[in-house]
mmCIF file of C-alpha atoms in Angstrom:
data_model
loop_
_atom_site.group_PDB
_atom_site.id
_atom_site.type_symbol
_atom_site.label_atom_id
_atom_site.label_comp_id
_atom_site.label_asym_id
_atom_site.label_seq_id
_atom_site.Cartn_x
_atom_site.Cartn_y
_atom_site.Cartn_z
ATOM 1 C CA GLN A 1 88.927 118.336 -116.578
ATOM 2 C CA ILE A 2 85.162 118.509 -116.881
ATOM 3 C CA THR A 3 83.053 117.406 -113.931
ATOM 4 C CA LEU A 4 79.349 117.631 -113.158
ATOM 5 C CA LYS A 5 77.450 116.846 -109.970
ATOM 6 C CA GLU A 6 73.735 116.692 -109.319
ATOM 7 C CA SER A 7 72.165 117.767 -106.042
ATOM 8 C CA GLY A 8 68.680 117.999 -104.662
ATOM 9 C CA PRO A 9 66.158 116.178 -102.493
ATOM 10 C CA THR A 10 66.228 112.406 -102.317
ATOM 11 C CA ARG A 11 62.505 112.235 -101.665
ATOM 12 C CA VAL A 12 59.498 114.329 -102.692
ATOM 13 C CA ASN A 13 55.812 113.907 -102.102
ATOM 14 C CA PRO A 14 53.376 113.312 -104.959
ATOM 15 C CA THR A 15 52.155 116.551 -106.581
ATOM 16 C CA GLN A 16 55.179 118.461 -105.274
ATOM 17 C CA THR A 17 57.722 120.238 -107.477
ATOM 18 C CA LEU A 18 61.215 118.779 -107.799
ATOM 19 C CA THR A 19 64.198 121.103 -108.100
ATOM 20 C CA LEU A 20 67.580 119.655 -109.033
ATOM 21 C CA THR A 21 70.846 121.508 -109.451
ATOM 22 C CA CYS A 22 73.750 120.500 -111.665
ATOM 23 C CA THR A 23 77.002 122.140 -110.580
ATOM 24 C CA PHE A 24 79.801 121.832 -113.087
ATOM 25 C CA SER A 25 83.427 122.774 -113.612
ATOM 26 C CA GLY A 26 85.961 122.618 -116.414
ATOM 27 C CA PHE A 27 83.865 124.399 -119.011
ATOM 28 C CA SER A 28 81.731 127.484 -119.474
ATOM 29 C CA LEU A 29 78.080 127.345 -120.466
ATOM 30 C CA SER A 30 78.592 130.614 -122.282
ATOM 31 C CA SER A 31 81.008 129.004 -124.752
ATOM 32 C CA THR A 32 79.597 128.435 -128.217
ATOM 33 C CA ARG A 33 78.302 124.904 -128.952
ATOM 34 C CA VAL A 34 78.182 123.827 -125.304
ATOM 35 C CA GLY A 35 75.087 122.377 -123.658
ATOM 36 C CA VAL A 36 74.017 120.630 -120.459
ATOM 37 C CA ALA A 37 71.352 117.952 -120.569
ATOM 38 C CA TRP A 38 69.180 116.242 -117.981
ATOM 39 C CA ILE A 39 68.587 112.521 -118.384
ATOM 40 C CA ARG A 40 66.795 110.160 -116.018
ATOM 41 C CA GLN A 41 66.619 106.433 -115.445
ATOM 42 C CA PRO A 42 63.893 104.712 -113.407
ATOM 43 C CA PRO A 43 65.109 101.679 -111.454
ATOM 44 C CA GLY A 44 65.779 98.803 -113.859
ATOM 45 C CA GLU A 45 64.634 100.821 -116.859
ATOM 46 C CA ALA A 46 66.146 102.701 -119.778
ATOM 47 C CA LEU A 47 67.644 106.148 -120.013
ATOM 48 C CA GLU A 48 65.234 108.948 -120.913
ATOM 49 C CA TRP A 49 66.331 112.335 -122.287
ATOM 50 C CA LEU A 50 64.488 115.118 -120.464
ATOM 51 C CA ALA A 51 65.873 118.526 -121.363
ATOM 52 C CA LEU A 52 68.849 120.422 -122.688
ATOM 53 C CA ILE A 53 69.981 124.004 -122.257
ATOM 54 C CA TYR A 54 72.484 125.514 -124.666
ATOM 55 C CA TRP A 55 75.128 128.226 -124.460
ATOM 56 C CA ASP A 56 72.778 130.742 -126.075
ATOM 57 C CA ASP A 57 70.017 129.967 -123.522
ATOM 58 C CA ASP A 58 68.056 127.931 -126.063
ATOM 59 C CA LYS A 59 66.082 125.296 -124.163
ATOM 60 C CA ARG A 60 64.684 122.013 -125.447
ATOM 61 C CA TYR A 61 62.395 119.567 -123.695
ATOM 62 C CA SER A 62 61.113 116.050 -124.134
ATOM 63 C CA PRO A 63 57.718 116.441 -125.832
ATOM 64 C CA SER A 64 56.072 114.054 -123.372
ATOM 65 C CA LEU A 65 57.225 116.062 -120.343
ATOM 66 C CA LYS A 66 57.468 119.549 -121.760
ATOM 67 C CA SER A 67 54.536 120.929 -119.779
ATOM 68 C CA ARG A 68 56.172 119.920 -116.484
ATOM 69 C CA LEU A 69 59.821 120.844 -117.080
ATOM 70 C CA THR A 70 61.810 124.046 -116.820
ATOM 71 C CA VAL A 71 65.567 124.309 -117.218
ATOM 72 C CA THR A 72 67.612 127.396 -116.426
ATOM 73 C CA LYS A 73 71.270 128.267 -116.152
ATOM 74 C CA ASP A 74 73.376 130.518 -113.973
ATOM 75 C CA THR A 75 76.587 130.989 -115.886
ATOM 76 C CA SER A 76 78.279 132.904 -113.080
ATOM 77 C CA LYS A 77 77.693 130.025 -110.655
ATOM 78 C CA ASN A 78 78.351 127.269 -113.206
ATOM 79 C CA GLN A 79 74.976 125.753 -112.447
ATOM 80 C CA VAL A 80 71.999 124.395 -114.345
ATOM 81 C CA VAL A 81 68.681 123.943 -112.560
ATOM 82 C CA LEU A 82 65.891 121.564 -113.560
ATOM 83 C CA THR A 83 62.404 121.887 -112.119
ATOM 84 C CA MET A 84 59.719 119.265 -112.630
ATOM 85 C CA THR A 85 56.206 119.985 -111.437
ATOM 86 C CA ASN A 86 53.447 117.673 -110.246
ATOM 87 C CA MET A 87 55.722 114.791 -109.325
ATOM 88 C CA ASP A 88 54.286 111.269 -109.407
ATOM 89 C CA PRO A 89 55.628 107.932 -108.175
ATOM 90 C CA VAL A 90 56.420 107.013 -111.801
ATOM 91 C CA ASP A 91 58.966 109.853 -111.760
ATOM 92 C CA THR A 92 61.054 107.900 -109.267
ATOM 93 C CA ALA A 93 64.433 107.642 -110.948
ATOM 94 C CA THR A 94 68.106 108.494 -110.936
ATOM 95 C CA TYR A 95 68.523 111.901 -112.515
ATOM 96 C CA TYR A 96 71.742 112.705 -114.382
ATOM 97 C CA CYS A 97 73.138 115.868 -115.897
ATOM 98 C CA ALA A 98 75.599 115.603 -118.752
ATOM 99 C CA HIS A 99 77.835 117.828 -120.904
ATOM 100 C CA ILE A 100 77.530 117.973 -124.656
ATOM 101 C CA MET A 101 79.259 119.902 -127.400
ATOM 102 C CA VAL A 102 77.207 120.168 -130.568
ATOM 103 C CA SER A 103 77.967 120.854 -134.192
ATOM 104 C CA PHE A 104 77.083 124.436 -135.062
ATOM 105 C CA GLY A 105 77.974 127.111 -137.541
ATOM 106 C CA GLY A 106 79.832 124.721 -139.775
ATOM 107 C CA VAL A 107 82.001 123.446 -136.937
ATOM 108 C CA GLU A 108 81.634 119.744 -136.289
ATOM 109 C CA ALA A 109 81.620 118.274 -132.787
ATOM 110 C CA ASP A 110 80.975 114.959 -131.101
ATOM 111 C CA ASP A 111 77.275 115.642 -130.520
ATOM 112 C CA ALA A 112 77.346 113.150 -127.669
ATOM 113 C CA PHE A 113 76.901 113.289 -123.922
ATOM 114 C CA ASP A 114 80.580 112.911 -123.194
ATOM 115 C CA ILE A 115 80.771 113.649 -119.474
ATOM 116 C CA TRP A 116 78.091 112.663 -116.952
ATOM 117 C CA GLY A 117 77.456 113.446 -113.347
ATOM 118 C CA GLN A 118 77.240 110.615 -110.833
ATOM 119 C CA GLY A 119 73.456 110.883 -110.738
ATOM 120 C CA THR A 120 71.050 111.545 -107.899
ATOM 121 C CA MET A 121 68.247 109.177 -106.921
ATOM 122 C CA VAL A 122 64.866 110.766 -106.352
ATOM 123 C CA THR A 123 62.000 108.829 -104.816
ATOM 124 C CA VAL A 124 58.443 110.085 -105.136
ATOM 125 C CA SER A 125 56.365 108.779 -102.273
ATOM 126 C CA SER A 126 54.170 110.006 -99.489
ATOM 127 C CA GLN B 1 59.319 111.062 -130.162
ATOM 128 C CA SER B 2 59.401 107.336 -129.403
ATOM 129 C CA ALA B 3 62.379 105.554 -127.909
ATOM 130 C CA LEU B 4 64.709 103.874 -130.377
ATOM 131 C CA THR B 5 64.321 100.110 -130.485
ATOM 132 C CA GLN B 6 67.115 97.854 -129.257
ATOM 133 C CA PRO B 7 67.150 94.117 -128.558
ATOM 134 C CA ARG B 8 66.628 93.429 -124.889
ATOM 135 C CA SER B 9 69.735 91.253 -124.691
ATOM 136 C CA VAL B 10 72.604 89.829 -126.696
ATOM 137 C CA SER B 11 75.250 87.371 -125.604
ATOM 138 C CA GLY B 12 78.503 85.874 -126.783
ATOM 139 C CA SER B 13 81.498 83.926 -125.615
ATOM 140 C CA PRO B 14 84.846 85.581 -124.950
ATOM 141 C CA GLY B 15 86.591 86.369 -128.209
ATOM 142 C CA GLN B 16 83.404 86.342 -130.249
ATOM 143 C CA SER B 17 81.725 89.345 -131.853
ATOM 144 C CA VAL B 18 78.315 90.710 -130.942
ATOM 145 C CA THR B 19 76.283 93.397 -132.654
ATOM 146 C CA ILE B 20 73.651 95.568 -131.019
ATOM 147 C CA SER B 21 71.083 97.158 -133.284
ATOM 148 C CA CYS B 22 69.294 100.463 -132.749
ATOM 149 C CA THR B 23 66.283 101.062 -134.951
ATOM 150 C CA GLY B 24 64.688 104.449 -135.379
ATOM 151 C CA THR B 25 62.930 106.217 -138.197
ATOM 152 C CA SER B 26 63.742 108.283 -141.236
ATOM 153 C CA SER B 27 63.340 111.366 -139.010
ATOM 154 C CA ASP B 28 66.062 110.483 -136.537
ATOM 155 C CA VAL B 29 68.580 107.649 -137.059
ATOM 156 C CA GLY B 30 67.904 107.562 -140.780
ATOM 157 C CA TYR B 31 68.270 111.298 -141.262
ATOM 158 C CA TYR B 32 71.104 112.410 -138.976
ATOM 159 C CA ASP B 33 74.607 111.044 -138.460
ATOM 160 C CA TYR B 34 74.434 112.008 -134.801
ATOM 161 C CA VAL B 35 74.070 108.578 -133.244
ATOM 162 C CA SER B 36 75.979 107.858 -130.056
ATOM 163 C CA TRP B 37 76.370 104.782 -127.861
ATOM 164 C CA TYR B 38 76.754 104.468 -124.092
ATOM 165 C CA GLN B 39 77.979 101.696 -121.826
ATOM 166 C CA GLN B 40 76.557 101.471 -118.321
ATOM 167 C CA TYR B 41 77.590 99.225 -115.471
ATOM 168 C CA PRO B 42 75.107 98.581 -112.639
ATOM 169 C CA GLY B 43 74.865 101.540 -110.313
ATOM 170 C CA LYS B 44 77.169 103.666 -112.441
ATOM 171 C CA ALA B 45 76.702 106.594 -114.790
ATOM 172 C CA PRO B 46 76.762 105.875 -118.528
ATOM 173 C CA LYS B 47 79.979 106.302 -120.483
ATOM 174 C CA VAL B 48 80.129 107.337 -124.127
ATOM 175 C CA MET B 49 81.557 104.611 -126.365
ATOM 176 C CA MET B 50 80.792 106.003 -129.820
ATOM 177 C CA SER B 51 79.726 109.339 -131.309
ATOM 178 C CA ASN B 52 78.676 110.508 -134.753
ATOM 179 C CA VAL B 53 77.782 106.904 -135.680
ATOM 180 C CA ASN B 54 81.359 105.598 -135.851
ATOM 181 C CA LYS B 55 83.688 107.976 -134.039
ATOM 182 C CA ARG B 56 85.399 106.324 -131.110
ATOM 183 C CA PRO B 57 86.313 108.665 -128.210
ATOM 184 C CA SER B 58 89.820 108.593 -126.856
ATOM 185 C CA GLY B 59 90.339 105.672 -124.520
ATOM 186 C CA VAL B 60 87.636 103.445 -125.954
ATOM 187 C CA PRO B 61 89.120 100.135 -127.156
ATOM 188 C CA ASP B 62 89.208 99.660 -130.905
ATOM 189 C CA ARG B 63 87.214 96.441 -130.586
ATOM 190 C CA PHE B 64 84.189 98.731 -130.423
ATOM 191 C CA SER B 65 82.923 99.966 -133.787
ATOM 192 C CA GLY B 66 79.806 101.716 -135.030
ATOM 193 C CA SER B 67 77.884 101.794 -138.280
ATOM 194 C CA LYS B 68 74.560 102.797 -139.765
ATOM 195 C CA SER B 69 72.364 101.563 -142.573
ATOM 196 C CA GLY B 70 69.067 103.244 -143.286
ATOM 197 C CA ASN B 71 67.113 103.704 -140.084
ATOM 198 C CA THR B 72 69.252 101.269 -138.080
ATOM 199 C CA ALA B 73 72.517 101.990 -136.317
ATOM 200 C CA SER B 74 74.706 99.260 -134.899
ATOM 201 C CA LEU B 75 77.435 98.847 -132.304
ATOM 202 C CA THR B 76 79.738 95.888 -132.764
ATOM 203 C CA ILE B 77 82.017 94.520 -130.086
ATOM 204 C CA SER B 78 84.733 92.355 -131.589
ATOM 205 C CA GLY B 79 86.834 90.076 -129.452
ATOM 206 C CA LEU B 80 84.328 90.156 -126.613
ATOM 207 C CA GLN B 81 85.835 90.432 -123.149
ATOM 208 C CA ALA B 82 84.376 89.818 -119.702
ATOM 209 C CA GLU B 83 84.571 93.527 -118.916
ATOM 210 C CA ASP B 84 82.225 94.266 -121.825
ATOM 211 C CA GLU B 85 79.313 92.772 -119.904
ATOM 212 C CA ALA B 86 77.096 95.795 -119.290
ATOM 213 C CA ASP B 87 74.027 97.621 -120.533
ATOM 214 C CA TYR B 88 74.328 99.579 -123.771
ATOM 215 C CA TYR B 89 72.168 102.442 -124.984
ATOM 216 C CA CYS B 90 72.028 104.217 -128.298
ATOM 217 C CA CYS B 91 70.997 107.836 -128.665
ATOM 218 C CA SER B 92 70.040 109.861 -131.710
ATOM 219 C CA TYR B 93 69.576 113.508 -132.534
ATOM 220 C CA VAL B 94 65.987 114.035 -133.628
ATOM 221 C CA GLY B 95 66.166 117.600 -134.863
ATOM 222 C CA ARG B 96 65.219 120.855 -133.174
ATOM 223 C CA TYR B 97 68.216 120.422 -130.865
ATOM 224 C CA SER B 98 66.584 117.431 -129.140
ATOM 225 C CA TYR B 99 67.579 113.807 -128.556
ATOM 226 C CA VAL B 100 66.096 110.376 -127.854
ATOM 227 C CA PHE B 101 67.611 107.267 -126.253
ATOM 228 C CA GLY B 102 67.145 103.639 -127.123
ATOM 229 C CA THR B 103 65.453 100.983 -125.024
ATOM 230 C CA GLY B 104 68.756 99.488 -123.913
ATOM 231 C CA THR B 105 70.512 96.169 -124.455
ATOM 232 C CA LYS B 106 72.094 93.915 -121.869
ATOM 233 C CA VAL B 107 75.268 92.305 -123.142
ATOM 234 C CA THR B 108 76.154 89.035 -121.448
ATOM 235 C CA VAL B 109 79.540 87.367 -121.790
ATOM 236 C CA LEU B 110 78.988 83.627 -121.536
#
């Protein structure tokens, strides 16, 4: 059974750096075609894809936020860490991590975010 | 990349069918068959309802179906039920191992 859980501060000050951790179980991020994504949702607004780290340590970022985001993985701890610099009140949102298995090397997969964490709400305010 | 365009809301009576559209471009929805759909209840995490345009994950009722034509993907709910009232989001692969979500649609069961 795959599970993911986000953790981190519930509140950060403007201009500070946010660090969120996604701790997962039930799969290995060293297995081919596996990835973990970060997705956020401001209150009352739509989902926004932020970043994705793959089994081979390939990292992809939303073009609009690329300069502020860094995603890393610790395979031994089953964790993925997202850092976002220069936080602003507009970054107030629920942040989710999610599992994905992608098509690769001629092997088809669902290419969908099939398991999500419960989400963690982050408020940016002084 | 810009968010995919969805209608803000759709509604239907129990038993009716509703269709949610998701419009992208020839570089995302129109090019790849990696469109997925998510259902989200208030205060809850999204749940995948469809992958690869029309592949229904295990446990998803067969009244949910997906399709694509050109740059527009669609999710149809047939035989609408009260429990289907939720927000729905589409998502598309956009190349370079990256993704984009839609603007979201609120489905109301009248």
